[in-house]
CSV table of C-alpha atoms in Angstrom, one decimal:
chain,number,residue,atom,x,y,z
S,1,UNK,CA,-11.3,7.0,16.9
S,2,UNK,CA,-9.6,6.1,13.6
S,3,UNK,CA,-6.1,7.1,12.2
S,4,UNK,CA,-6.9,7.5,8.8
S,5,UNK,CA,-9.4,9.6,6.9
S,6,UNK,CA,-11.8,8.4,4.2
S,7,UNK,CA,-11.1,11.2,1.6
S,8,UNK,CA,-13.0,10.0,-1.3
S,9,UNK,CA,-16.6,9.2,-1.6
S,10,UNK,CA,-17.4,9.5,-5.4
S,11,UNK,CA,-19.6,6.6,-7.0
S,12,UNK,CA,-20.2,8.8,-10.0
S,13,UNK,CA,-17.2,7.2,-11.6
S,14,UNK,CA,-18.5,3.7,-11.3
S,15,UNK,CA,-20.2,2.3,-14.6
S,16,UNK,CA,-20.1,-0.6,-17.0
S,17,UNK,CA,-19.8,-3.0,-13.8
S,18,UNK,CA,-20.2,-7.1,-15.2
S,19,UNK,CA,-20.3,-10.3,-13.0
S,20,UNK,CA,-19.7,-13.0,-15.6
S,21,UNK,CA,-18.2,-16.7,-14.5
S,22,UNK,CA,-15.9,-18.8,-17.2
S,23,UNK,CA,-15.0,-22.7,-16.5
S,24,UNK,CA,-11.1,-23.0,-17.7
S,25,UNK,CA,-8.5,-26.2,-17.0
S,26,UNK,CA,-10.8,-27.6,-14.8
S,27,UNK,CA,-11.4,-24.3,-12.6
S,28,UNK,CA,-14.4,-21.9,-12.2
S,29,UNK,CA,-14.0,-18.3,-12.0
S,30,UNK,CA,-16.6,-15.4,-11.2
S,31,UNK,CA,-15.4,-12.1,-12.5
S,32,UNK,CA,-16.4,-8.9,-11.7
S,33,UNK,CA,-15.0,-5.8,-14.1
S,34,UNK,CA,-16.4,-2.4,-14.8
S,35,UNK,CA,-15.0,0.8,-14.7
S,36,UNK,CA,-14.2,3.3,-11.8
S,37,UNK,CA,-12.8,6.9,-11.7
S,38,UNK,CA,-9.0,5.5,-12.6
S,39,UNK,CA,-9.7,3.2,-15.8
S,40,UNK,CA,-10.9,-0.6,-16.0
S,41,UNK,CA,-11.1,-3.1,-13.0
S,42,UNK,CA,-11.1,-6.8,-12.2
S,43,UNK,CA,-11.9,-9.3,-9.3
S,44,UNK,CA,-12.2,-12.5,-8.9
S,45,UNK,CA,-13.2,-12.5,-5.4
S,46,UNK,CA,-13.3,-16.3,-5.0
S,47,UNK,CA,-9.3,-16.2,-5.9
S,48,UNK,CA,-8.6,-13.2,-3.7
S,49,UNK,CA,-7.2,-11.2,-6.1
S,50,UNK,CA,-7.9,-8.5,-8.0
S,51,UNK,CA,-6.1,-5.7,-10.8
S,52,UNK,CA,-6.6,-2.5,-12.7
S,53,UNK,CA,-7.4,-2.8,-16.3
S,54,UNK,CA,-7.2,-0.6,-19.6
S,55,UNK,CA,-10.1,-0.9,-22.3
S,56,UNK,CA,-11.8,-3.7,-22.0
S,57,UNK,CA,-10.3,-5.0,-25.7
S,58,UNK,CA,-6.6,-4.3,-25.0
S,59,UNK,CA,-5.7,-8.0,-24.3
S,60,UNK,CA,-1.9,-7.4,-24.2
S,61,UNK,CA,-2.1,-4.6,-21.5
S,62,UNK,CA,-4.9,-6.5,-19.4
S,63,UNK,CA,-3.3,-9.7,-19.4
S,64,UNK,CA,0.2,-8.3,-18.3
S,65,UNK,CA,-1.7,-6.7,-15.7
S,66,UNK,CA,-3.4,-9.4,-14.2
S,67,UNK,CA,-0.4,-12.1,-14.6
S,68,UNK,CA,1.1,-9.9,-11.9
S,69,UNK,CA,-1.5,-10.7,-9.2
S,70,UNK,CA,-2.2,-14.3,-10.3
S,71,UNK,CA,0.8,-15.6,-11.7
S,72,UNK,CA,-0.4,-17.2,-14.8
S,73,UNK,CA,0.3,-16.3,-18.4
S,74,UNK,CA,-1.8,-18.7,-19.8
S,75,UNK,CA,-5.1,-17.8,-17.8
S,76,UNK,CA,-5.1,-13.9,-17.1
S,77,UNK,CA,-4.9,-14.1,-21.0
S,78,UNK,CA,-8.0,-16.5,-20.9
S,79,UNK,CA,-9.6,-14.0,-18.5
S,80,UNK,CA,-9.2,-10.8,-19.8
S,81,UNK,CA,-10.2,-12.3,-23.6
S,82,UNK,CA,-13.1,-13.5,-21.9
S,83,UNK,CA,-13.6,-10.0,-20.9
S,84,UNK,CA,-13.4,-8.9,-24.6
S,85,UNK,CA,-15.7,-11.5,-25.9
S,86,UNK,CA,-18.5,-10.0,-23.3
S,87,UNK,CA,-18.0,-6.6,-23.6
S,88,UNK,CA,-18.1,-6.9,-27.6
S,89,UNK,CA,-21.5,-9.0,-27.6
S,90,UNK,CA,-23.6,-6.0,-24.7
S,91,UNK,CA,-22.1,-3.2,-26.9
């Protein structure tokens, strides 16, 4: 069989989810972000990466969070303010 157990099976937690795409320095990135029983999430599944985030306005904690995955001050700050300008226009 398998050596590990699936021990958690809860969608309930899973809300708020948003697939939005932004074109920066020449590059195009699909995001996905929502929420899910720990806090915020992020994806950008065409970049393989992917990171937990706070409220959807804290910039500062969101963009620290995602610069550790991608590497890039300068565009997990674009990312996650992108995030805040969507979330604040489908309030």
């Amino acid at each position: 069989m398998y050596d590990f157990k699936i021990s958690y099976l809860g969608d309930d937690h899973i809300s708020d989810v948003h697939h939005i795409g932004i074109d920066y320095n020449g590059n195009y990135y699909g995001i996905i972000f929502g929420k899910y029983a720990n806090g915020g999430f992020c994806c950008l599944p065409g970049w393989g990466v992917g990171c937990e985030l706070s409220d959807f306005d804290d910039v500062f904690w969101n963009s620290e969070s995602l610069s550790k995955v991608i590497e890039d001050e300068a565009l997990a700050n674009t990312i996650v303010t992108a995030i805040k300008a969507y979330s604040e226009l489908n309030q």
